[in-house]
Amino acid sequence: MASTDFDLYLRDVEDLEDAYFLDQAIRTESDFGHYDCKKNGERLFISSYKWSEPLLIASDKAKKKFLNDLEKRWTEEGESISLRYDFEQALQKND
């Protein structure tokens, strides 16, 4: 069984690295970090050790909405998760 309740999965994203891994798994439609991605037609099934059932993204429209919602939670307006993650990684290297 899979779920399309985006808010349920978005609430489970713990930090920026987690958000980045999820973002990349969905964008590349492949496994990334601790997220596994399987494609069946237009549908994406994203699973993680943290979830009891996979996230189902049923269409390109749903994919864009999920990624947009994820970015809203983890970035400033107009900034991508990838850009934010790279910036934070660079700051940590300078510490």
CSV table of N, CA, C and O in Angstrom, one decimal:
chain,number,residue,atom,x,y,z
A,1,MET,N,0.8,-1.2,0.0
A,1,MET,CA,0.0,0.0,0.0
A,1,MET,C,0.9,1.3,0.0
A,1,MET,O,2.0,1.3,0.6
A,2,ALA,N,0.5,2.3,-0.6
A,2,ALA,CA,1.2,3.5,-0.7
A,2,ALA,C,0.2,4.7,-0.4
A,2,ALA,O,-1.0,4.5,-0.5
A,3,SER,N,0.8,5.8,0.0
A,3,SER,CA,0.0,7.0,0.4
A,3,SER,C,0.3,8.2,-0.4
A,3,SER,O,1.5,8.4,-0.8
A,4,THR,N,-0.7,9.0,-0.7
A,4,THR,CA,-0.5,10.3,-1.4
A,4,THR,C,-0.6,11.5,-0.4
A,4,THR,O,-0.8,12.6,-0.8
A,5,ASP,N,-0.6,11.2,0.9
A,5,ASP,CA,-0.8,12.3,1.9
A,5,ASP,C,0.6,13.0,2.1
A,5,ASP,O,1.4,12.7,2.9
A,6,PHE,N,0.8,14.0,1.2
A,6,PHE,CA,2.1,14.7,1.2
A,6,PHE,C,2.4,15.3,2.5
A,6,PHE,O,3.6,15.2,3.0
A,7,ASP,N,1.5,15.9,3.2
A,7,ASP,CA,1.8,16.5,4.5
A,7,ASP,C,2.4,15.5,5.5
A,7,ASP,O,3.3,15.9,6.3
A,8,LEU,N,1.9,14.3,5.5
A,8,LEU,CA,2.4,13.3,6.4
A,8,LEU,C,3.9,13.1,6.2
A,8,LEU,O,4.6,13.0,7.2
A,9,TYR,N,4.3,13.0,5.0
A,9,TYR,CA,5.7,12.7,4.6
A,9,TYR,C,6.5,14.0,4.8
A,9,TYR,O,7.7,13.9,5.3
A,10,LEU,N,6.0,15.1,4.5
A,10,LEU,CA,6.8,16.4,4.7
A,10,LEU,C,7.1,16.6,6.1
A,10,LEU,O,8.1,17.2,6.5
A,11,ARG,N,6.1,16.3,7.0
A,11,ARG,CA,6.4,16.4,8.5
A,11,ARG,C,7.5,15.6,9.0
A,11,ARG,O,8.1,15.9,10.0
A,12,ASP,N,7.8,14.5,8.3
A,12,ASP,CA,8.8,13.5,8.7
A,12,ASP,C,10.2,14.0,8.3
A,12,ASP,O,11.2,13.4,8.7
A,13,VAL,N,10.3,15.0,7.5
A,13,VAL,CA,11.7,15.4,7.0
A,13,VAL,C,12.3,16.2,8.2
A,13,VAL,O,11.8,17.2,8.7
A,14,GLU,N,13.4,15.6,8.7
A,14,GLU,CA,14.0,16.1,9.9
A,14,GLU,C,14.9,17.3,9.8
A,14,GLU,O,15.0,18.1,10.8
A,15,ASP,N,15.6,17.4,8.7
A,15,ASP,CA,16.6,18.5,8.6
A,15,ASP,C,16.9,18.8,7.2
A,15,ASP,O,16.3,18.1,6.3
A,16,LEU,N,17.7,19.7,6.9
A,16,LEU,CA,18.0,20.1,5.5
A,16,LEU,C,18.7,19.0,4.7
A,16,LEU,O,18.3,18.8,3.5
A,17,GLU,N,19.5,18.2,5.3
A,17,GLU,CA,20.1,17.1,4.6
A,17,GLU,C,19.1,16.1,4.2
A,17,GLU,O,19.1,15.6,3.1
A,18,ASP,N,18.2,15.8,5.1
A,18,ASP,CA,17.1,14.9,4.8
A,18,ASP,C,16.2,15.4,3.7
A,18,ASP,O,15.8,14.7,2.7
A,19,ALA,N,15.9,16.7,3.7
A,19,ALA,CA,15.1,17.4,2.6
A,19,ALA,C,15.9,17.3,1.3
A,19,ALA,O,15.3,17.0,0.3
A,20,TYR,N,17.2,17.5,1.3
A,20,TYR,CA,18.0,17.4,0.1
A,20,TYR,C,18.0,16.0,-0.5
A,20,TYR,O,17.8,15.8,-1.7
A,21,PHE,N,18.1,15.0,0.4
A,21,PHE,CA,18.1,13.6,-0.1
A,21,PHE,C,16.8,13.3,-0.7
A,21,PHE,O,16.7,12.7,-1.8
A,22,LEU,N,15.7,13.7,-0.1
A,22,LEU,CA,14.4,13.4,-0.6
A,22,LEU,C,14.1,14.2,-2.0
A,22,LEU,O,13.6,13.6,-2.9
A,23,ASP,N,14.5,15.4,-2.0
A,23,ASP,CA,14.4,16.3,-3.2
A,23,ASP,C,15.2,15.6,-4.4
A,23,ASP,O,14.7,15.5,-5.5
A,24,GLN,N,16.4,15.2,-4.1
A,24,GLN,CA,17.2,14.6,-5.2
A,24,GLN,C,16.6,13.2,-5.6
A,24,GLN,O,16.7,12.9,-6.8
A,25,ALA,N,16.1,12.4,-4.7
A,25,ALA,CA,15.5,11.1,-5.1
A,25,ALA,C,14.4,11.4,-6.0
A,25,ALA,O,14.2,10.7,-7.0
A,26,ILE,N,13.5,12.4,-5.7
A,26,ILE,CA,12.4,12.6,-6.6
A,26,ILE,C,12.8,13.3,-7.9
A,26,ILE,O,12.3,12.9,-8.9
A,27,ARG,N,13.7,14.2,-7.8
A,27,ARG,CA,14.1,14.9,-9.1
A,27,ARG,C,14.8,14.0,-10.1
A,27,ARG,O,14.5,14.0,-11.3
A,28,THR,N,15.6,13.1,-9.5
A,28,THR,CA,16.4,12.2,-10.4
A,28,THR,C,15.7,10.9,-10.7
A,28,THR,O,16.1,10.1,-11.5
A,29,GLU,N,14.6,10.7,-9.9
A,29,GLU,CA,13.8,9.5,-10.0
A,29,GLU,C,14.7,8.2,-9.8
A,29,GLU,O,14.6,7.2,-10.5
A,30,SER,N,15.6,8.3,-8.8
A,30,SER,CA,16.5,7.2,-8.5
A,30,SER,C,16.8,7.3,-7.0
A,30,SER,O,16.4,8.2,-6.3
A,31,ASP,N,17.4,6.2,-6.5
A,31,ASP,CA,17.7,6.1,-5.1
A,31,ASP,C,18.7,7.2,-4.7
A,31,ASP,O,19.7,7.5,-5.5
A,32,PHE,N,18.5,7.8,-3.6
A,32,PHE,CA,19.4,8.9,-3.1
A,32,PHE,C,19.4,8.9,-1.6
A,32,PHE,O,18.3,9.0,-1.0
A,33,GLY,N,20.6,8.9,-1.0
A,33,GLY,CA,20.6,8.9,0.5
A,33,GLY,C,19.8,7.7,1.0
A,33,GLY,O,20.0,6.6,0.5
A,34,HIS,N,19.0,7.9,2.0
A,34,HIS,CA,18.2,6.8,2.5
A,34,HIS,C,16.8,6.7,1.9
A,34,HIS,O,15.9,6.1,2.5
A,35,TYR,N,16.6,7.3,0.7
A,35,TYR,CA,15.3,7.2,0.0
A,35,TYR,C,15.5,6.3,-1.2
A,35,TYR,O,16.4,6.5,-2.0
A,36,ASP,N,14.6,5.4,-1.4
A,36,ASP,CA,14.6,4.5,-2.5
A,36,ASP,C,13.4,4.9,-3.4
A,36,ASP,O,12.3,5.2,-3.0
A,37,CYS,N,13.7,5.0,-4.7
A,37,CYS,CA,12.7,5.5,-5.7
A,37,CYS,C,12.5,4.4,-6.8
A,37,CYS,O,13.4,4.0,-7.4
A,38,LYS,N,11.2,4.1,-7.0
A,38,LYS,CA,10.9,3.2,-8.0
A,38,LYS,C,9.8,3.9,-8.9
A,38,LYS,O,8.9,4.5,-8.4
A,39,LYS,N,10.0,3.7,-10.2
A,39,LYS,CA,9.0,4.3,-11.1
A,39,LYS,C,8.2,3.2,-11.8
A,39,LYS,O,8.7,2.2,-12.2
A,40,ASN,N,6.9,3.5,-11.9
A,40,ASN,CA,6.0,2.6,-12.6
A,40,ASN,C,5.1,3.4,-13.5
A,40,ASN,O,4.2,4.1,-13.0
A,41,GLY,N,5.4,3.5,-14.8
A,41,GLY,CA,4.7,4.5,-15.6
A,41,GLY,C,5.0,5.9,-15.2
A,41,GLY,O,6.2,6.2,-15.1
A,42,GLU,N,4.0,6.7,-15.0
A,42,GLU,CA,4.2,8.1,-14.5
A,42,GLU,C,4.4,8.1,-13.0
A,42,GLU,O,4.8,9.1,-12.4
A,43,ARG,N,4.0,7.0,-12.3
A,43,ARG,CA,4.0,7.0,-10.8
A,43,ARG,C,5.4,6.8,-10.2
A,43,ARG,O,6.1,5.9,-10.7
A,44,LEU,N,5.7,7.5,-9.2
A,44,LEU,CA,6.9,7.3,-8.4
A,44,LEU,C,6.5,6.8,-7.0
A,44,LEU,O,5.6,7.3,-6.4
A,45,PHE,N,7.2,5.8,-6.6
A,45,PHE,CA,7.1,5.3,-5.2
A,45,PHE,C,8.4,5.6,-4.5
A,45,PHE,O,9.4,5.0,-4.8
A,46,ILE,N,8.3,6.4,-3.4
A,46,ILE,CA,9.5,6.7,-2.6
A,46,ILE,C,9.3,6.0,-1.3
A,46,ILE,O,8.3,6.2,-0.6
A,47,SER,N,10.3,5.3,-0.9
A,47,SER,CA,10.3,4.6,0.4
A,47,SER,C,11.5,5.0,1.2
A,47,SER,O,12.6,5.4,0.6
A,48,SER,N,11.4,4.8,2.5
A,48,SER,CA,12.5,5.1,3.4
A,48,SER,C,12.4,4.2,4.6
A,48,SER,O,11.3,3.8,5.0
A,49,TYR,N,13.5,3.9,5.3
A,49,TYR,CA,13.4,3.1,6.5
A,49,TYR,C,12.6,3.8,7.6
A,49,TYR,O,12.1,3.1,8.5
A,50,LYS,N,12.3,5.1,7.4
A,50,LYS,CA,11.6,5.9,8.4
A,50,LYS,C,10.1,5.7,8.3
A,50,LYS,O,9.3,6.1,9.2
A,51,TRP,N,9.6,5.3,7.1
A,51,TRP,CA,8.2,5.2,6.8
A,51,TRP,C,7.7,3.8,6.8
A,51,TRP,O,8.3,2.9,6.3
A,52,SER,N,6.4,3.7,7.2
A,52,SER,CA,5.8,2.3,7.2
A,52,SER,C,5.3,2.0,5.8
A,52,SER,O,5.1,0.8,5.5
A,53,GLU,N,5.0,3.0,5.0
A,53,GLU,CA,4.5,2.7,3.7
A,53,GLU,C,5.1,3.8,2.7
A,53,GLU,O,5.4,4.9,3.2
A,54,PRO,N,5.2,3.5,1.5
A,54,PRO,CA,5.9,4.4,0.5
A,54,PRO,C,5.0,5.6,0.2
A,54,PRO,O,3.7,5.5,0.3
A,55,LEU,N,5.6,6.7,-0.2
A,55,LEU,CA,5.0,7.9,-0.7
A,55,LEU,C,4.7,7.6,-2.2
A,55,LEU,O,5.6,7.2,-2.9
A,56,LEU,N,3.5,7.9,-2.6
A,56,LEU,CA,3.1,7.7,-4.0
A,56,LEU,C,3.0,9.1,-4.6
A,56,LEU,O,2.2,9.9,-4.1
A,57,ILE,N,3.7,9.4,-5.7
A,57,ILE,CA,3.6,10.6,-6.4
A,57,ILE,C,3.1,10.1,-7.8
A,57,ILE,O,3.8,9.5,-8.6
A,58,ALA,N,1.8,10.5,-8.1
A,58,ALA,CA,1.1,9.8,-9.1
A,58,ALA,C,1.2,10.5,-10.5
A,58,ALA,O,0.9,9.9,-11.5
A,59,SER,N,1.8,11.7,-10.6
A,59,SER,CA,1.9,12.4,-11.9
A,59,SER,C,3.0,13.4,-11.8
A,59,SER,O,3.5,13.8,-10.7
A,60,ASP,N,3.3,14.0,-13.0
A,60,ASP,CA,4.3,15.1,-13.0
A,60,ASP,C,3.7,16.3,-12.2
A,60,ASP,O,4.5,17.0,-11.6
A,61,LYS,N,2.4,16.6,-12.3
A,61,LYS,CA,1.8,17.7,-11.6
A,61,LYS,C,2.0,17.5,-10.1
A,61,LYS,O,2.3,18.4,-9.4
A,62,ALA,N,1.7,16.3,-9.6
A,62,ALA,CA,1.9,15.9,-8.2
A,62,ALA,C,3.4,16.1,-7.8
A,62,ALA,O,3.7,16.5,-6.7
A,63,LYS,N,4.3,15.6,-8.7
A,63,LYS,CA,5.7,15.7,-8.4
A,63,LYS,C,6.1,17.2,-8.2
A,63,LYS,O,6.8,17.5,-7.2
A,64,LYS,N,5.7,18.1,-9.1
A,64,LYS,CA,6.0,19.5,-9.0
A,64,LYS,C,5.4,20.1,-7.7
A,64,LYS,O,6.1,20.9,-7.0
A,65,LYS,N,4.2,19.7,-7.3
A,65,LYS,CA,3.6,20.2,-6.1
A,65,LYS,C,4.4,19.8,-4.9
A,65,LYS,O,4.6,20.5,-4.0
A,66,PHE,N,4.7,18.5,-4.8
A,66,PHE,CA,5.5,18.0,-3.6
A,66,PHE,C,6.8,18.7,-3.5
A,66,PHE,O,7.2,19.1,-2.4
A,67,LEU,N,7.5,18.8,-4.6
A,67,LEU,CA,8.8,19.5,-4.6
A,67,LEU,C,8.7,21.0,-4.2
A,67,LEU,O,9.5,21.5,-3.4
A,68,ASN,N,7.6,21.6,-4.7
A,68,ASN,CA,7.4,23.0,-4.3
A,68,ASN,C,7.1,23.1,-2.8
A,68,ASN,O,7.6,24.0,-2.1
A,69,ASP,N,6.3,22.2,-2.3
A,69,ASP,CA,5.9,22.2,-0.8
A,69,ASP,C,7.2,21.9,0.0
A,69,ASP,O,7.4,22.6,1.1
A,70,LEU,N,8.0,21.0,-0.4
A,70,LEU,CA,9.3,20.7,0.3
A,70,LEU,C,10.2,21.9,0.3
A,70,LEU,O,10.7,22.3,1.4
A,71,GLU,N,10.3,22.6,-0.8
A,71,GLU,CA,11.2,23.8,-0.9
A,71,GLU,C,10.6,24.9,0.0
A,71,GLU,O,11.4,25.6,0.7
A,72,LYS,N,9.3,25.1,0.1
A,72,LYS,CA,8.7,26.1,0.9
A,72,LYS,C,9.1,25.9,2.4
A,72,LYS,O,9.2,26.8,3.2
A,73,ARG,N,9.2,24.6,2.8
A,73,ARG,CA,9.5,24.3,4.2
A,73,ARG,C,10.9,24.5,4.6
A,73,ARG,O,11.3,24.7,5.7
A,74,TRP,N,11.8,24.4,3.6
A,74,TRP,CA,13.3,24.3,3.9
A,74,TRP,C,14.1,25.4,3.3
A,74,TRP,O,15.3,25.4,3.5
A,75,THR,N,13.5,26.3,2.5
A,75,THR,CA,14.4,27.4,1.9
A,75,THR,C,13.7,28.7,2.0
A,75,THR,O,12.5,28.8,2.3
A,76,GLU,N,14.5,29.7,1.7
A,76,GLU,CA,14.0,31.1,1.5
A,76,GLU,C,13.3,31.2,0.1
A,76,GLU,O,13.6,30.4,-0.8
A,77,GLU,N,12.4,32.1,0.0
A,77,GLU,CA,11.7,32.3,-1.3
A,77,GLU,C,12.7,32.4,-2.5
A,77,GLU,O,13.6,33.2,-2.4
A,78,GLY,N,12.4,31.7,-3.5
A,78,GLY,CA,13.3,31.7,-4.7
A,78,GLY,C,14.5,30.9,-4.7
A,78,GLY,O,15.3,30.9,-5.6
A,79,GLU,N,14.7,30.2,-3.6
A,79,GLU,CA,16.0,29.4,-3.4
A,79,GLU,C,15.6,27.9,-3.6
A,79,GLU,O,14.6,27.5,-3.1
A,80,SER,N,16.5,27.2,-4.2
A,80,SER,CA,16.3,25.7,-4.3
A,80,SER,C,16.9,25.0,-3.1
A,80,SER,O,17.8,25.5,-2.4
A,81,ILE,N,16.4,23.8,-2.8
A,81,ILE,CA,17.0,23.0,-1.7
A,81,ILE,C,18.4,22.7,-2.0
A,81,ILE,O,19.3,22.7,-1.1
A,82,SER,N,18.7,22.4,-3.3
A,82,SER,CA,20.1,22.1,-3.6
A,82,SER,C,21.1,23.3,-3.3
A,82,SER,O,22.1,23.1,-2.8
A,83,LEU,N,20.6,24.4,-3.7
A,83,LEU,CA,21.4,25.6,-3.4
A,83,LEU,C,21.6,25.9,-1.9
A,83,LEU,O,22.7,26.1,-1.5
A,84,ARG,N,20.5,25.7,-1.2
A,84,ARG,CA,20.6,25.9,0.3
A,84,ARG,C,21.5,24.9,0.9
A,84,ARG,O,22.3,25.2,1.8
A,85,TYR,N,21.4,23.6,0.5
A,85,TYR,CA,22.2,22.5,1.0
A,85,TYR,C,23.7,22.8,0.7
A,85,TYR,O,24.5,22.7,1.6
A,86,ASP,N,24.0,23.1,-0.5
A,86,ASP,CA,25.4,23.4,-0.9
A,86,ASP,C,26.0,24.6,0.0
A,86,ASP,O,27.1,24.5,0.4
A,87,PHE,N,25.1,25.6,0.2
A,87,PHE,CA,25.6,26.8,1.0
A,87,PHE,C,25.9,26.3,2.4
A,87,PHE,O,26.9,26.7,3.0
A,88,GLU,N,25.0,25.6,3.0
A,88,GLU,CA,25.1,25.1,4.4
A,88,GLU,C,26.4,24.2,4.5
A,88,GLU,O,27.1,24.3,5.5
A,89,GLN,N,26.6,23.4,3.5
A,89,GLN,CA,27.8,22.5,3.5
A,89,GLN,C,29.1,23.3,3.5
A,89,GLN,O,30.0,23.0,4.2
A,90,ALA,N,29.1,24.4,2.6
A,90,ALA,CA,30.2,25.3,2.5
A,90,ALA,C,30.5,26.0,3.9
A,90,ALA,O,31.6,26.1,4.3
A,91,LEU,N,29.4,26.4,4.5
A,91,LEU,CA,29.6,27.1,5.8
A,91,LEU,C,30.2,26.1,6.9
A,91,LEU,O,31.0,26.5,7.7
A,92,GLN,N,29.8,24.9,6.8
A,92,GLN,CA,30.3,23.9,7.8
A,92,GLN,C,31.8,23.6,7.6
A,92,GLN,O,32.5,23.4,8.5
A,93,LYS,N,32.2,23.6,6.3
A,93,LYS,CA,33.6,23.4,6.0
A,93,LYS,C,34.5,24.6,6.5
A,93,LYS,O,35.6,24.4,6.9
A,94,ASN,N,33.9,25.8,6.6
A,94,ASN,CA,34.6,26.9,7.0
A,94,ASN,C,34.7,27.0,8.5
A,94,ASN,O,35.5,27.8,9.1
A,95,ASP,N,33.9,26.3,9.3
A,95,ASP,CA,33.9,26.3,10.7
A,95,ASP,C,35.1,25.5,11.3
A,95,ASP,O,35.7,24.7,10.9
